[in-house]
Amino acid sequence: MAYKNIVFIGKSLDGFIAGKNGELDWLDMIPNPNQHGMGYYDLMEEIDAIIMGKTTFETVIGFDIDWPYKKHVFVLSHSLKEVPKNLKGQVTLLHGKERDVLDTIHKKGFYNLYIDGGKTVQNFLKADLIDELRLSTIPILLGDGIPLFDVLPKSLVFNHVKTEVFLNQIVQSHYQRKK
């Protein structure tokens, strides 16, 4: 069975996914009065589940909103011991090497996965387990913050699929891993 791991993430011009203290407010700096999904809703139709790290999970549950995901979420964490009661059945905690985590998730019937969160994305890239990158660049230089990319053990080559511009300012480029 064919399956894929997709990164869909916003970044600054200088490659940061959050400010140095985890700030994300800049991601909404471009007015979006019609709530254009910029490919997010299409992604949600395409995937079976989401994998995110503990920091991303804690950030999302810290927002003053209802749980935003309709797909099952697997949270990678060595320190979290249980899921909040209101998210039981919607969130599963996992830990281990990336390939082992994928084997576990695939055995549960989830094959097309959205990989989210800084360290999680970096670790999946280091393990050469990312099939697609969908990167939305927001026109801001943060100067410092949490980087999207980290040092890799080897170069990873991607093919450009397409680039779109949303709201006349956000540039989203879609790449597929060349293997």
mmCIF file of C-alpha atoms in Angstrom:
data_model
loop_
_atom_site.group_PDB
_atom_site.id
_atom_site.type_symbol
_atom_site.label_atom_id
_atom_site.label_comp_id
_atom_site.label_asym_id
_atom_site.label_seq_id
_atom_site.Cartn_x
_atom_site.Cartn_y
_atom_site.Cartn_z
ATOM 1 C CA MET A 1 0.000 0.000 0.000
ATOM 2 C CA ALA A 2 1.286 3.451 -0.921
ATOM 3 C CA TYR A 3 1.401 5.959 1.883
ATOM 4 C CA LYS A 4 3.003 9.303 2.510
ATOM 5 C CA ASN A 5 4.111 11.675 5.214
ATOM 6 C CA ILE A 6 3.347 15.319 4.493
ATOM 7 C CA VAL A 7 4.682 18.450 6.178
ATOM 8 C CA PHE A 8 2.292 21.407 5.895
ATOM 9 C CA ILE A 9 3.671 24.361 7.795
ATOM 10 C CA GLY A 10 4.058 28.117 7.801
ATOM 11 C CA LYS A 11 7.462 29.749 8.071
ATOM 12 C CA SER A 12 8.990 33.195 8.074
ATOM 13 C CA LEU A 13 11.218 34.462 5.260
ATOM 14 C CA ASP A 14 14.210 33.550 7.437
ATOM 15 C CA GLY A 15 12.982 30.005 7.996
ATOM 16 C CA PHE A 16 11.457 30.120 11.477
ATOM 17 C CA ILE A 17 8.178 28.388 12.383
ATOM 18 C CA ALA A 18 7.736 30.280 15.662
ATOM 19 C CA GLY A 19 9.332 33.180 17.493
ATOM 20 C CA LYS A 20 12.079 32.507 20.035
ATOM 21 C CA ASN A 21 9.460 32.245 22.802
ATOM 22 C CA GLY A 22 7.089 30.172 20.678
ATOM 23 C CA GLU A 23 5.153 33.183 19.320
ATOM 24 C CA LEU A 24 2.791 32.344 16.462
ATOM 25 C CA ASP A 25 0.803 35.585 16.140
ATOM 26 C CA TRP A 26 2.775 36.592 13.036
ATOM 27 C CA LEU A 27 1.240 33.635 11.158
ATOM 28 C CA ASP A 28 -2.045 35.595 11.089
ATOM 29 C CA MET A 29 -0.550 38.970 10.165
ATOM 30 C CA ILE A 30 -2.050 38.872 6.655
ATOM 31 C CA PRO A 31 -5.789 39.621 6.809
ATOM 32 C CA ASN A 32 -7.834 36.619 5.679
ATOM 33 C CA PRO A 33 -11.444 37.878 5.881
ATOM 34 C CA ASN A 34 -12.843 34.995 3.796
ATOM 35 C CA GLN A 35 -10.970 32.370 5.847
ATOM 36 C CA HIS A 36 -9.162 30.965 2.796
ATOM 37 C CA GLY A 37 -7.762 27.566 3.785
ATOM 38 C CA MET A 38 -4.651 27.864 1.580
ATOM 39 C CA GLY A 39 -4.577 24.111 0.970
ATOM 40 C CA TYR A 40 -5.253 23.082 4.571
ATOM 41 C CA TYR A 41 -8.762 21.734 3.936
ATOM 42 C CA ASP A 42 -7.525 19.763 0.916
ATOM 43 C CA LEU A 43 -4.754 18.330 3.102
ATOM 44 C CA MET A 44 -7.293 17.247 5.725
ATOM 45 C CA GLU A 45 -9.210 15.337 3.033
ATOM 46 C CA GLU A 46 -5.988 13.677 1.880
ATOM 47 C CA ILE A 47 -4.667 12.427 5.225
ATOM 48 C CA ASP A 48 -5.734 9.682 7.617
ATOM 49 C CA ALA A 49 -4.160 11.079 10.796
ATOM 50 C CA ILE A 50 -1.794 13.684 12.246
ATOM 51 C CA ILE A 51 1.512 13.210 14.043
ATOM 52 C CA MET A 52 2.684 16.108 16.202
ATOM 53 C CA GLY A 53 5.168 16.678 18.952
ATOM 54 C CA LYS A 54 4.404 17.485 22.563
ATOM 55 C CA THR A 55 5.190 21.205 22.234
ATOM 56 C CA THR A 56 2.818 21.607 19.286
ATOM 57 C CA PHE A 57 0.133 19.613 21.122
ATOM 58 C CA GLU A 58 0.495 21.754 24.243
ATOM 59 C CA THR A 59 0.364 24.902 22.103
ATOM 60 C CA VAL A 60 -2.871 23.782 20.404
ATOM 61 C CA ILE A 61 -4.607 22.808 23.658
ATOM 62 C CA GLY A 62 -3.473 26.162 25.080
ATOM 63 C CA PHE A 63 -5.480 28.057 22.448
ATOM 64 C CA ASP A 64 -8.870 29.151 23.698
ATOM 65 C CA ILE A 65 -10.698 27.114 21.043
ATOM 66 C CA ASP A 66 -12.410 23.750 20.655
ATOM 67 C CA TRP A 67 -10.148 20.885 19.536
ATOM 68 C CA PRO A 68 -9.582 21.790 15.866
ATOM 69 C CA TYR A 69 -8.863 18.347 14.387
ATOM 70 C CA LYS A 70 -11.374 15.888 12.997
ATOM 71 C CA LYS A 71 -8.619 13.357 12.220
ATOM 72 C CA HIS A 72 -6.950 11.235 14.883
ATOM 73 C CA VAL A 73 -3.854 12.873 16.382
ATOM 74 C CA PHE A 74 -0.784 10.938 17.524
ATOM 75 C CA VAL A 75 1.333 12.967 19.930
ATOM 76 C CA LEU A 76 5.001 12.035 20.269
ATOM 77 C CA SER A 77 6.201 12.497 23.827
ATOM 78 C CA HIS A 78 8.386 10.767 26.379
ATOM 79 C CA SER A 79 7.081 12.896 29.253
ATOM 80 C CA LEU A 80 3.297 13.096 28.738
ATOM 81 C CA LYS A 81 1.595 10.212 30.498
ATOM 82 C CA GLU A 82 -2.049 10.747 29.637
ATOM 83 C CA VAL A 83 -4.362 12.573 27.289
ATOM 84 C CA PRO A 84 -6.774 15.189 28.668
ATOM 85 C CA LYS A 85 -10.153 13.537 29.352
ATOM 86 C CA ASN A 86 -11.954 15.618 26.721
ATOM 87 C CA LEU A 87 -9.562 14.297 24.018
ATOM 88 C CA LYS A 88 -9.691 10.573 24.849
ATOM 89 C CA GLY A 89 -10.420 8.648 21.678
ATOM 90 C CA GLN A 90 -9.161 11.536 19.540
ATOM 91 C CA VAL A 91 -5.516 11.635 20.670
ATOM 92 C CA THR A 92 -3.018 8.825 21.255
ATOM 93 C CA LEU A 93 0.338 9.264 22.969
ATOM 94 C CA LEU A 94 3.315 7.482 21.406
ATOM 95 C CA HIS A 95 7.062 7.491 21.826
ATOM 96 C CA GLY A 96 9.960 5.779 20.141
ATOM 97 C CA LYS A 97 12.037 6.011 17.000
ATOM 98 C CA GLU A 98 10.250 7.537 14.024
ATOM 99 C CA ARG A 99 10.162 4.291 11.981
ATOM 100 C CA ASP A 100 8.754 2.363 14.958
ATOM 101 C CA VAL A 101 6.114 5.048 15.507
ATOM 102 C CA LEU A 102 5.122 4.814 11.838
ATOM 103 C CA ASP A 103 4.879 1.018 12.036
ATOM 104 C CA THR A 104 2.563 1.343 15.044
ATOM 105 C CA ILE A 105 0.380 3.936 13.300
ATOM 106 C CA HIS A 106 0.264 1.968 10.034
ATOM 107 C CA LYS A 107 -0.839 -1.160 11.943
ATOM 108 C CA LYS A 108 -3.778 0.916 13.225
ATOM 109 C CA GLY A 109 -4.811 1.610 9.604
ATOM 110 C CA PHE A 110 -3.498 5.166 9.183
ATOM 111 C CA TYR A 111 -1.230 5.586 6.143
ATOM 112 C CA ASN A 112 -1.299 9.163 4.861
ATOM 113 C CA LEU A 113 -0.025 11.348 7.653
ATOM 114 C CA TYR A 114 0.357 15.059 8.339
ATOM 115 C CA ILE A 115 3.603 15.597 10.250
ATOM 116 C CA ASP A 116 3.530 18.773 12.372
ATOM 117 C CA GLY A 117 5.765 20.491 14.900
ATOM 118 C CA GLY A 118 9.342 21.721 14.751
ATOM 119 C CA LYS A 119 11.305 18.883 16.364
ATOM 120 C CA THR A 120 8.968 16.259 14.939
ATOM 121 C CA VAL A 121 9.445 17.549 11.383
ATOM 122 C CA GLN A 122 13.216 17.789 11.906
ATOM 123 C CA ASN A 123 13.419 14.240 13.267
ATOM 124 C CA PHE A 124 11.319 12.793 10.439
ATOM 125 C CA LEU A 125 13.545 14.624 7.927
ATOM 126 C CA LYS A 126 16.683 13.265 9.632
ATOM 127 C CA ALA A 127 15.219 9.764 9.297
ATOM 128 C CA ASP A 128 14.344 10.484 5.629
ATOM 129 C CA LEU A 129 10.658 9.842 6.286
ATOM 130 C CA ILE A 130 9.109 12.940 4.699
ATOM 131 C CA ASP A 131 7.534 12.485 1.277
ATOM 132 C CA GLU A 132 6.134 15.981 0.725
ATOM 133 C CA LEU A 133 6.831 19.492 1.947
ATOM 134 C CA ARG A 134 4.110 22.122 1.624
ATOM 135 C CA LEU A 135 5.692 25.293 2.921
ATOM 136 C CA SER A 136 3.830 28.581 3.274
ATOM 137 C CA THR A 137 6.161 31.560 3.560
ATOM 138 C CA ILE A 138 4.857 34.584 5.448
ATOM 139 C CA PRO A 139 6.589 37.853 4.417
ATOM 140 C CA ILE A 140 8.280 38.629 7.736
ATOM 141 C CA LEU A 141 11.835 38.340 9.034
ATOM 142 C CA LEU A 142 11.645 37.182 12.643
ATOM 143 C CA GLY A 143 15.401 37.444 13.169
ATOM 144 C CA ASP A 144 15.359 34.593 15.689
ATOM 145 C CA GLY A 145 13.100 31.751 16.666
ATOM 146 C CA ILE A 146 12.433 28.072 16.251
ATOM 147 C CA PRO A 147 13.869 26.959 12.906
ATOM 148 C CA LEU A 148 12.020 24.709 10.511
ATOM 149 C CA PHE A 149 15.155 22.876 9.434
ATOM 150 C CA ASP A 150 18.102 21.441 11.344
ATOM 151 C CA VAL A 151 21.331 19.717 10.367
ATOM 152 C CA LEU A 152 20.684 16.556 8.344
ATOM 153 C CA PRO A 153 22.895 13.468 8.075
ATOM 154 C CA LYS A 154 22.643 13.661 4.265
ATOM 155 C CA SER A 155 21.125 15.863 1.598
ATOM 156 C CA LEU A 156 17.488 15.210 0.688
ATOM 157 C CA VAL A 157 16.425 16.065 -2.848
ATOM 158 C CA PHE A 158 12.876 17.178 -3.619
ATOM 159 C CA ASN A 159 11.067 17.926 -6.881
ATOM 160 C CA HIS A 160 9.068 21.136 -7.124
ATOM 161 C CA VAL A 161 5.376 20.371 -7.741
ATOM 162 C CA LYS A 162 3.835 23.852 -7.712
ATOM 163 C CA THR A 163 3.888 27.249 -6.096
ATOM 164 C CA GLU A 164 0.804 29.324 -5.334
ATOM 165 C CA VAL A 165 0.331 32.801 -3.905
ATOM 166 C CA PHE A 166 -2.489 33.332 -1.408
ATOM 167 C CA LEU A 167 -3.907 36.687 -0.310
ATOM 168 C CA ASN A 168 -1.358 38.342 -2.627
ATOM 169 C CA GLN A 169 1.382 37.787 -0.023
ATOM 170 C CA ILE A 170 1.704 34.218 1.240
ATOM 171 C CA VAL A 171 3.802 32.023 -1.040
ATOM 172 C CA GLN A 172 3.164 28.299 -0.723
ATOM 173 C CA SER A 173 5.533 25.873 -2.411
ATOM 174 C CA HIS A 174 4.827 22.166 -2.703
ATOM 175 C CA TYR A 175 7.697 19.676 -3.062
ATOM 176 C CA GLN A 176 7.833 15.881 -3.371
ATOM 177 C CA ARG A 177 10.752 13.803 -2.180
ATOM 178 C CA LYS A 178 12.831 12.485 -5.060
ATOM 179 C CA LYS A 179 13.824 8.913 -4.315
#
